[in-house]
PDB file of C-alpha atoms and ligand atoms in Angstrom:
ATOM      1  CA  MET A  76      10.272  48.313   2.525  1.00 68.00           C
ATOM      2  CA  PRO A  77      11.165  52.200   2.099  1.00 70.00           C
ATOM      3  CA  ASP A  78       7.873  52.720   0.054  1.00 81.00           C
ATOM      4  CA  THR A  79       5.691  51.295   2.523  1.00 89.00           C
ATOM      5  CA  PRO A  80       2.809  53.583   3.945  1.00 90.00           C
ATOM      6  CA  ALA A  81       2.680  54.441   7.759  1.00 92.00           C
ATOM      7  CA  ALA A  82      -0.514  52.899   8.545  1.00 93.00           C
ATOM      8  CA  HIS A  83       0.840  49.499   7.180  1.00 95.00           C
ATOM      9  CA  ARG A  84       3.698  50.008   9.537  1.00 98.00           C
ATOM     10  CA  LEU A  85       1.654  49.706  12.685  1.00 98.00           C
ATOM     11  CA  ILE A  86       1.288  46.185  14.082  1.00 98.00           C
ATOM     12  CA  VAL A  87      -1.905  46.062  16.925  1.00 98.00           C
ATOM     13  CA  ALA A  88      -0.889  43.122  19.160  1.00 98.00           C
ATOM     14  CA  LEU A  89      -4.237  41.317  20.302  1.00 98.00           C
ATOM     15  CA  ASP A  90      -3.081  40.659  23.878  1.00 97.00           C
ATOM     16  CA  VAL A  91      -6.151  39.449  24.956  1.00 97.00           C
ATOM     17  CA  PRO A  92      -7.373  36.360  26.512  1.00 96.00           C
ATOM     18  CA  ASP A  93      -9.788  35.009  23.673  1.00 97.00           C
ATOM     19  CA  ALA A  94     -11.027  35.759  20.511  1.00 97.00           C
ATOM     20  CA  THR A  95     -14.265  37.378  21.392  1.00 98.00           C
ATOM     21  CA  ALA A  96     -12.128  39.967  23.427  1.00 98.00           C
ATOM     22  CA  ALA A  97      -9.605  39.992  20.037  1.00 98.00           C
ATOM     23  CA  LYS A  98     -12.613  40.858  17.369  1.00 98.00           C
ATOM     24  CA  SER A  99     -13.944  43.257  19.899  1.00 98.00           C
ATOM     25  CA  LEU A 100     -10.548  45.187  19.930  1.00 98.00           C
ATOM     26  CA  VAL A 101     -10.158  44.628  15.921  1.00 98.00           C
ATOM     27  CA  ASN A 102     -13.775  45.829  15.039  1.00 97.00           C
ATOM     28  CA  SER A 103     -13.204  48.975  17.349  1.00 97.00           C
ATOM     29  CA  LEU A 104     -10.142  49.910  15.392  1.00 97.00           C
ATOM     30  CA  GLY A 105     -12.301  49.771  12.432  1.00 91.00           C
ATOM     31  CA  ASP A 106     -10.200  50.523   8.988  1.00 89.00           C
ATOM     32  CA  SER A 107      -7.359  52.463  10.256  1.00 90.00           C
ATOM     33  CA  VAL A 108      -5.230  49.501  11.466  1.00 97.00           C
ATOM     34  CA  GLY A 109      -4.681  46.420   8.968  1.00 96.00           C
ATOM     35  CA  PHE A 110      -1.470  44.365  10.644  1.00 98.00           C
ATOM     36  CA  TYR A 111      -2.476  42.504  13.862  1.00 98.00           C
ATOM     37  CA  LYS A 112      -0.519  39.835  16.342  1.00 98.00           C
ATOM     38  CA  ILE A 113      -1.661  37.030  17.872  1.00 98.00           C
ATOM     39  CA  GLY A 114       0.736  35.402  20.216  1.00 96.00           C
ATOM     40  CA  LEU A 115       1.403  32.814  22.804  1.00 95.00           C
ATOM     41  CA  GLU A 116      -1.687  33.832  25.018  1.00 95.00           C
ATOM     42  CA  LEU A 117      -4.218  33.359  21.964  1.00 97.00           C
ATOM     43  CA  ALA A 118      -1.858  30.041  20.731  1.00 97.00           C
ATOM     44  CA  MET A 119      -2.988  28.404  24.006  1.00 97.00           C
ATOM     45  CA  THR A 120      -6.950  28.411  22.912  1.00 97.00           C
ATOM     46  CA  PRO A 121      -8.773  26.691  20.609  1.00 96.00           C
ATOM     47  CA  ASP A 122      -9.812  30.288  18.673  1.00 94.00           C
ATOM     48  CA  TYR A 123      -6.034  30.971  17.378  1.00 97.00           C
ATOM     49  CA  PHE A 124      -6.601  29.370  13.898  1.00 97.00           C
ATOM     50  CA  PRO A 125     -10.208  30.626  13.138  1.00 98.00           C
ATOM     51  CA  LEU A 126      -8.945  33.812  14.156  1.00 98.00           C
ATOM     52  CA  LEU A 127      -6.527  34.272  12.042  1.00 98.00           C
ATOM     53  CA  ASP A 128      -8.857  33.096   9.537  1.00 98.00           C
ATOM     54  CA  TRP A 129     -11.446  35.471  11.001  1.00 98.00           C
ATOM     55  CA  LEU A 130      -8.278  38.250  10.404  1.00 98.00           C
ATOM     56  CA  ALA A 131      -7.670  37.318   7.032  1.00 97.00           C
ATOM     57  CA  ALA A 132     -10.783  36.722   5.460  1.00 97.00           C
ATOM     58  CA  ARG A 133     -11.474  40.765   6.559  1.00 96.00           C
ATOM     59  CA  GLY A 134      -8.386  41.522   4.528  1.00 96.00           C
ATOM     60  CA  HIS A 135      -6.086  42.168   7.583  1.00 97.00           C
ATOM     61  CA  ARG A 136      -2.417  40.826   7.795  1.00 98.00           C
ATOM     62  CA  VAL A 137      -1.495  38.631  10.595  1.00 98.00           C
ATOM     63  CA  PHE A 138       1.715  38.099  12.596  1.00 98.00           C
ATOM     64  CA  CYS A 139       2.214  35.202  14.449  1.00 98.00           C
ATOM     65  CA  ASP A 140       4.412  35.654  17.053  1.00 98.00           C
ATOM     66  CA  LEU A 141       4.776  31.997  18.356  1.00 98.00           C
ATOM     67  CA  LYS A 142       8.894  32.809  18.630  1.00 98.00           C
ATOM     68  CA  LEU A 143       9.658  28.816  17.455  1.00 98.00           C
ATOM     69  CA  HIS A 144      12.777  27.379  18.696  1.00 98.00           C
ATOM     70  CA  ASP A 145      13.708  23.564  17.923  1.00 98.00           C
ATOM     71  CA  ILE A 146      15.559  21.248  15.853  1.00 98.00           C
ATOM     72  CA  PRO A 147      15.812  22.456  12.364  1.00 98.00           C
ATOM     73  CA  ALA A 148      13.896  19.562  11.270  1.00 98.00           C
ATOM     74  CA  THR A 149      11.089  20.430  13.209  1.00 98.00           C
ATOM     75  CA  VAL A 150      10.854  24.176  12.910  1.00 98.00           C
ATOM     76  CA  GLY A 151      10.996  23.725   8.935  1.00 98.00           C
ATOM     77  CA  ARG A 152       8.115  21.251   9.151  1.00 98.00           C
ATOM     78  CA  ALA A 153       6.345  23.991  11.703  1.00 98.00           C
ATOM     79  CA  VAL A 154       7.150  26.726   9.334  1.00 98.00           C
ATOM     80  CA  GLN A 155       5.666  24.774   6.081  1.00 97.00           C
ATOM     81  CA  ARG A 156       2.324  23.658   7.996  1.00 96.00           C
ATOM     82  CA  LEU A 157       1.881  27.567   9.087  1.00 97.00           C
ATOM     83  CA  ALA A 158       3.082  28.285   5.611  1.00 97.00           C
ATOM     84  CA  ASP A 159      -0.475  27.245   4.420  1.00 89.00           C
ATOM     85  CA  SER A 160      -2.269  28.983   6.888  1.00 93.00           C
ATOM     86  CA  GLY A 161      -2.764  32.532   5.902  1.00 94.00           C
ATOM     87  CA  ALA A 162      -0.769  33.924   8.074  1.00 98.00           C
ATOM     88  CA  ASP A 163       1.657  36.600   6.820  1.00 98.00           C
ATOM     89  CA  LEU A 164       4.674  37.276   9.450  1.00 98.00           C
ATOM     90  CA  LEU A 165       6.554  34.569  12.121  1.00 98.00           C
ATOM     91  CA  THR A 166       8.829  34.889  14.504  1.00 98.00           C
ATOM     92  CA  VAL A 167      11.723  32.157  15.373  1.00 98.00           C
ATOM     93  CA  HIS A 168      14.213  32.432  17.904  1.00 98.00           C
ATOM     94  CA  ALA A 169      17.605  33.575  16.478  1.00 97.00           C
ATOM     95  CA  GLY A 170      19.057  29.925  17.212  1.00 95.00           C
ATOM     96  CA  GLN A 171      21.571  27.590  15.327  1.00 97.00           C
ATOM     97  CA  THR A 172      22.092  28.723  12.259  1.00 98.00           C
ATOM     98  CA  ALA A 173      20.824  25.471  10.631  1.00 98.00           C
ATOM     99  CA  MET A 174      17.496  25.917  12.421  1.00 98.00           C
ATOM    100  CA  LEU A 175      17.045  29.472  10.592  1.00 98.00           C
ATOM    101  CA  GLU A 176      18.216  28.289   6.882  1.00 98.00           C
ATOM    102  CA  ALA A 177      15.326  25.438   7.667  1.00 98.00           C
ATOM    103  CA  ALA A 178      12.627  28.171   8.323  1.00 98.00           C
ATOM    104  CA  ALA A 179      13.888  30.401   5.526  1.00 98.00           C
ATOM    105  CA  ALA A 180      13.858  27.211   3.059  1.00 98.00           C
ATOM    106  CA  ALA A 181      10.322  26.057   4.160  1.00 98.00           C
ATOM    107  CA  ARG A 182       8.548  29.481   4.410  1.00 97.00           C
ATOM    108  CA  GLY A 183       6.730  29.678   0.860  1.00 95.00           C
ATOM    109  CA  THR A 184       5.891  32.800  -0.835  1.00 95.00           C
ATOM    110  CA  THR A 185       3.582  34.385   1.333  1.00 95.00           C
ATOM    111  CA  LEU A 186       4.833  33.772   4.856  1.00 98.00           C
ATOM    112  CA  GLN A 187       7.783  36.425   5.739  1.00 98.00           C
ATOM    113  CA  VAL A 188       9.754  34.971   8.574  1.00 98.00           C
ATOM    114  CA  ILE A 189      11.910  37.191  11.267  1.00 98.00           C
ATOM    115  CA  ALA A 190      14.319  36.396  14.008  1.00 98.00           C
ATOM    116  CA  VAL A 191      14.071  37.280  17.407  1.00 97.00           C
ATOM    117  CA  THR A 192      17.551  38.746  17.857  1.00 95.00           C
ATOM    118  CA  ALA A 193      17.312  39.133  22.200  1.00 88.00           C
ATOM    119  CA  LEU A 194      14.271  39.170  24.060  1.00 87.00           C
ATOM    120  CA  THR A 195      14.337  42.900  25.856  1.00 82.00           C
ATOM    121  CA  SER A 196      13.329  41.094  29.369  1.00 83.00           C
ATOM    122  CA  LEU A 197      17.043  39.988  29.098  1.00 86.00           C
ATOM    123  CA  ASP A 198      19.713  42.222  30.471  1.00 85.00           C
ATOM    124  CA  GLN A 199      23.125  41.537  30.742  1.00 88.00           C
ATOM    125  CA  ARG A 200      23.810  40.146  33.822  1.00 91.00           C
ATOM    126  CA  ASP A 201      20.744  37.468  32.930  1.00 92.00           C
ATOM    127  CA  LEU A 202      22.928  36.937  29.507  1.00 92.00           C
ATOM    128  CA  THR A 203      26.113  35.804  32.111  1.00 93.00           C
ATOM    129  CA  GLU A 204      24.241  33.895  33.602  1.00 95.00           C
ATOM    130  CA  LEU A 205      23.344  32.067  30.869  1.00 94.00           C
ATOM    131  CA  GLY A 206      27.276  32.174  29.525  1.00 94.00           C
ATOM    132  CA  VAL A 207      26.999  34.758  27.129  1.00 93.00           C
ATOM    133  CA  THR A 208      29.614  37.799  27.463  1.00 92.00           C
ATOM    134  CA  THR A 209      28.882  39.211  24.653  1.00 92.00           C
ATOM    135  CA  PRO A 210      27.372  43.323  25.342  1.00 92.00           C
ATOM    136  CA  VAL A 211      23.448  42.842  23.983  1.00 90.00           C
ATOM    137  CA  ASP A 212      23.856  45.228  21.435  1.00 91.00           C
ATOM    138  CA  GLU A 213      26.809  43.228  19.682  1.00 95.00           C
ATOM    139  CA  LEU A 214      24.730  39.902  20.098  1.00 95.00           C
ATOM    140  CA  VAL A 215      21.706  41.771  18.680  1.00 96.00           C
ATOM    141  CA  LEU A 216      23.510  42.399  15.532  1.00 97.00           C
ATOM    142  CA  ARG A 217      25.246  39.435  15.233  1.00 97.00           C
ATOM    143  CA  HIS A 218      21.862  37.208  15.330  1.00 98.00           C
ATOM    144  CA  ALA A 219      20.572  40.083  12.963  1.00 98.00           C
ATOM    145  CA  ARG A 220      23.440  39.112  10.210  1.00 98.00           C
ATOM    146  CA  ARG A 221      23.068  35.704  10.675  1.00 98.00           C
ATOM    147  CA  ALA A 222      19.788  35.780  10.335  1.00 98.00           C
ATOM    148  CA  ARG A 223      19.913  37.716   7.730  1.00 98.00           C
ATOM    149  CA  ALA A 224      22.230  35.437   5.842  1.00 98.00           C
ATOM    150  CA  ALA A 225      20.192  32.215   6.644  1.00 98.00           C
ATOM    151  CA  GLY A 226      17.670  33.412   3.945  1.00 98.00           C
ATOM    152  CA  LEU A 227      15.020  35.017   6.375  1.00 98.00           C
ATOM    153  CA  ASP A 228      13.315  38.972   5.919  1.00 98.00           C
ATOM    154  CA  GLY A 229      14.360  40.228   9.312  1.00 98.00           C
ATOM    155  CA  VAL A 230      14.269  40.505  12.625  1.00 98.00           C
ATOM    156  CA  VAL A 231      12.280  41.868  15.683  1.00 98.00           C
ATOM    157  CA  CYS A 232      14.544  43.994  17.622  1.00 96.00           C
ATOM    158  CA  SER A 233      14.587  47.052  20.328  1.00 93.00           C
ATOM    159  CA  GLY A 234      14.369  50.962  19.322  1.00 94.00           C
ATOM    160  CA  HIS A 235      17.837  50.834  20.562  1.00 92.00           C
ATOM    161  CA  GLU A 236      19.412  48.644  18.290  1.00 95.00           C
ATOM    162  CA  VAL A 237      17.160  49.136  15.175  1.00 96.00           C
ATOM    163  CA  GLY A 238      19.565  52.221  13.604  1.00 97.00           C
ATOM    164  CA  ARG A 239      22.658  49.633  13.753  1.00 97.00           C
ATOM    165  CA  VAL A 240      20.558  46.676  12.929  1.00 98.00           C
ATOM    166  CA  ARG A 241      19.198  48.599   9.647  1.00 98.00           C
ATOM    167  CA  ALA A 242      22.784  49.652   8.804  1.00 97.00           C
ATOM    168  CA  ALA A 243      24.027  46.196   8.661  1.00 98.00           C
ATOM    169  CA  LEU A 244      20.698  44.724   6.985  1.00 98.00           C
ATOM    170  CA  GLY A 245      19.899  47.491   4.619  1.00 96.00           C
ATOM    171  CA  PRO A 246      16.745  49.029   3.245  1.00 96.00           C
ATOM    172  CA  ASP A 247      14.623  45.684   2.362  1.00 96.00           C
ATOM    173  CA  ALA A 248      14.895  43.768   5.834  1.00 98.00           C
ATOM    174  CA  LEU A 249      12.192  43.793   8.139  1.00 98.00           C
ATOM    175  CA  ALA A 250      13.202  45.427  11.651  1.00 98.00           C
ATOM    176  CA  VAL A 251       9.897  44.683  13.646  1.00 98.00           C
ATOM    177  CA  THR A 252      10.297  46.792  17.131  1.00 97.00           C
ATOM    178  CA  PRO A 253       8.256  46.649  20.396  1.00 96.00           C
ATOM    179  CA  GLY A 254       8.830  48.419  23.256  1.00 93.00           C
ATOM    180  CA  ILE A 255       6.614  51.171  22.045  1.00 95.00           C
ATOM    181  CA  ARG A 256       5.229  54.460  23.660  1.00 93.00           C
ATOM    182  CA  PRO A 257       3.460  57.174  22.326  1.00 91.00           C
ATOM    183  CA  ALA A 258       5.009  60.614  23.773  1.00 84.00           C
ATOM    184  CA  SER A 259       1.932  61.016  25.769  1.00 77.00           C
ATOM    185  CA  ASP A 260       2.412  57.915  27.538  1.00 74.00           C
ATOM    186  CA  GLN A 261       6.189  57.758  28.512  1.00 60.00           C
ATOM    187  CA  ALA A 262       6.235  58.557  32.006  1.00 54.00           C
ATOM    188  CA  ALA A 263       3.468  56.314  32.763  1.00 51.00           C
ATOM    189  CA  SER A 264       4.917  53.248  31.302  1.00 53.00           C
ATOM    190  CA  ASP A 265       6.419  50.055  33.516  1.00 53.00           C
ATOM    191  CA  GLN A 266       8.620  49.736  30.792  1.00 56.00           C
ATOM    192  CA  LYS A 267      12.203  50.074  31.026  1.00 58.00           C
ATOM    193  CA  ARG A 268      13.727  50.703  27.140  1.00 65.00           C
ATOM    194  CA  VAL A 269      10.926  52.423  25.326  1.00 79.00           C
ATOM    195  CA  MET A 270      10.712  54.532  22.462  1.00 91.00           C
ATOM    196  CA  THR A 271       7.902  57.000  20.482  1.00 95.00           C
ATOM    197  CA  PRO A 272       6.327  55.336  17.318  1.00 96.00           C
ATOM    198  CA  GLN A 273       8.291  58.535  15.664  1.00 97.00           C
ATOM    199  CA  ALA A 274      11.829  57.654  16.888  1.00 96.00           C
ATOM    200  CA  ALA A 275      11.727  54.238  16.225  1.00 97.00           C
ATOM    201  CA  ILE A 276      10.684  54.482  12.796  1.00 97.00           C
ATOM    202  CA  ARG A 277      13.031  57.758  12.082  1.00 97.00           C
ATOM    203  CA  ALA A 278      15.872  55.035  13.221  1.00 97.00           C
ATOM    204  CA  GLY A 279      15.319  52.541  10.904  1.00 97.00           C
ATOM    205  CA  ALA A 280      12.350  50.227  12.081  1.00 98.00           C
ATOM    206  CA  SER A 281      10.390  48.789   9.353  1.00 98.00           C
ATOM    207  CA  HIS A 282       6.993  48.267  11.910  1.00 98.00           C
ATOM    208  CA  ILE A 283       6.673  48.934  14.840  1.00 98.00           C
ATOM    209  CA  VAL A 284       4.712  46.931  17.479  1.00 98.00           C
ATOM    210  CA  VAL A 285       1.917  48.103  19.623  1.00 97.00           C
ATOM    211  CA  GLY A 286      -0.253  46.580  22.572  1.00 96.00           C
ATOM    212  CA  ARG A 287      -1.514  48.259  25.627  1.00 95.00           C
ATOM    213  CA  PRO A 288      -1.058  51.891  24.396  1.00 96.00           C
ATOM    214  CA  ILE A 289      -3.813  51.083  21.977  1.00 97.00           C
ATOM    215  CA  ARG A 290      -5.835  48.153  23.929  1.00 97.00           C
ATOM    216  CA  ASP A 291      -6.331  50.235  26.839  1.00 96.00           C
ATOM    217  CA  ALA A 292      -6.904  53.285  25.226  1.00 96.00           C
ATOM    218  CA  GLU A 293     -10.206  55.437  26.064  1.00 96.00           C
ATOM    219  CA  ASP A 294     -10.329  55.434  22.329  1.00 96.00           C
ATOM    220  CA  PRO A 295      -8.865  52.868  21.051  1.00 97.00           C
ATOM    221  CA  ALA A 296      -8.970  54.333  17.413  1.00 97.00           C
ATOM    222  CA  ALA A 297      -7.923  57.456  18.036  1.00 96.00           C
ATOM    223  CA  ALA A 298      -4.638  56.079  19.582  1.00 97.00           C
ATOM    224  CA  ALA A 299      -3.937  54.431  16.791  1.00 97.00           C
ATOM    225  CA  MET A 300      -4.276  57.548  14.507  1.00 97.00           C
ATOM    226  CA  SER A 301      -2.138  59.484  16.421  1.00 97.00           C
ATOM    227  CA  ILE A 302       0.523  56.695  16.353  1.00 97.00           C
ATOM    228  CA  ILE A 303      -0.003  56.714  12.377  1.00 97.00           C
ATOM    229  CA  ASP A 304       0.701  59.926  12.333  1.00 97.00           C
ATOM    230  CA  SER A 305       3.586  59.850  14.483  1.00 97.00           C
ATOM    231  CA  ILE A 306       5.045  57.170  12.190  1.00 97.00           C
ATOM    232  CA  GLU A 307       4.391  59.844   9.282  1.00 97.00           C
ATOM    233  CA  GLN A 308       6.471  61.796  11.157  1.00 96.00           C
ATOM    234  CA  GLY A 309       8.596  59.428  11.965  1.00 96.00           C
ATOM    235  CA  LEU A 310       9.194  58.126   8.259  1.00 96.00           C
ATOM    236  CA  ALA A 311       9.115  62.591   6.975  1.00 95.00           C
ATOM    237  CA  THR A 312      12.389  63.323   9.203  1.00 92.00           C
ATOM    238  CA  ARG A 313      14.457  59.786   8.302  1.00 86.00           C
ATOM    239  CA  ASP A 314      17.601  60.223   6.707  1.00 72.00           C
ATOM    240  CA  ALA A 315      17.618  60.339   3.156  1.00 56.00           C
TER     241      ALA A 315
HETATM  242  O1  LIG B 300       4.057  46.631  25.939  1.00 70.53           O
HETATM  243  P1  LIG B 300       3.111  47.211  24.703  1.00 70.53           P
HETATM  244  O2  LIG B 300       1.693  46.119  25.406  1.00 70.53           O
HETATM  245  O3  LIG B 300       3.304  47.529  23.382  1.00 70.53           O
HETATM  246  O4  LIG B 300       3.499  44.897  23.934  1.00 70.53           O
HETATM  247  C1  LIG B 300       3.226  44.792  22.785  1.00 70.53           C
HETATM  248  C2  LIG B 300       3.486  43.827  22.389  1.00 70.53           C
HETATM  249  O5  LIG B 300       5.150  43.623  22.472  1.00 70.53           O
HETATM  250  C3  LIG B 300       3.568  42.731  23.228  1.00 70.53           C
HETATM  251  O6  LIG B 300       2.755  41.666  22.849  1.00 70.53           O
HETATM  252  C4  LIG B 300       4.893  41.887  23.732  1.00 70.53           C
HETATM  253  O7  LIG B 300       4.821  40.363  23.334  1.00 70.53           O
HETATM  254  C5  LIG B 300       5.489  42.508  22.431  1.00 70.53           C
HETATM  255  N1  LIG B 300       6.692  43.299  23.975  1.00 70.53           N
HETATM  256  C6  LIG B 300       8.222  42.695  23.498  1.00 70.53           C
HETATM  257  N2  LIG B 300       9.268  43.547  23.941  1.00 70.53           N
HETATM  258  C7  LIG B 300       9.232  44.434  24.997  1.00 70.53           C
HETATM  259  C8  LIG B 300       7.823  45.024  24.967  1.00 70.53           C
HETATM  260  C9  LIG B 300       6.789  44.145  24.236  1.00 70.53           C
HETATM  261  O8  LIG B 300       8.786  41.559  22.569  1.00 70.53           O
HETATM  262  N3  LIG B 300       9.834  44.854  25.269  1.00 70.53           N
END
């Protein structure tokens, strides 16, 4: 991962209701972006796999953010099906280790699978309610180590944990970080735990996921270019 260029580290979330809107956003970004996330909203439409094919046919990488979580056999079989679809990246929840191992074993050679460590919507009170008393940053780290030991390619984690995750998993693991806001956007954000692209990359994120700051920008291509510049700066200021 250390050699990946800045432009390949930006994943744009296609958080839109249908393929028409998704294609329109992709077309407006032109060649500046080459990696797209298609998540649960689009998966609830008949457009999901045709859109995946459309993106792949244009040479784009595709992140299927489906956050799978089921018994190991079912997840393994689902991953096996997706492995032949042209998708590049898939999420599973950091559930039982046997499930992570089944996902890793089924992913084939082109699909990478990463684990969602702890949803950033969860706070300590939510975790306590679920019977989890481990502090959230320790929980993220524990899941990250388990996921990697199970053979997965990395994790999704917030910018606040990505430094410790990177230190624990080494330079080659994927550490995909959402909750990103450009410096100019910080005040306007409705999100509580946000980070600039530069800070997330500097802290060790291999990729950042950006949705609304690009989707809702007056000029989405300019917003994406400015984020890629910020990623460049983050890479330049990373500790060796
Ligand atoms: O906030 P934004 O619109 O940039 O979010 C982009 C994507 O990142 C969304 O698809 C959402 O699922 C994901 N996200 C996340 N955790 C957050 C914020 C966003 O997983 N804290």
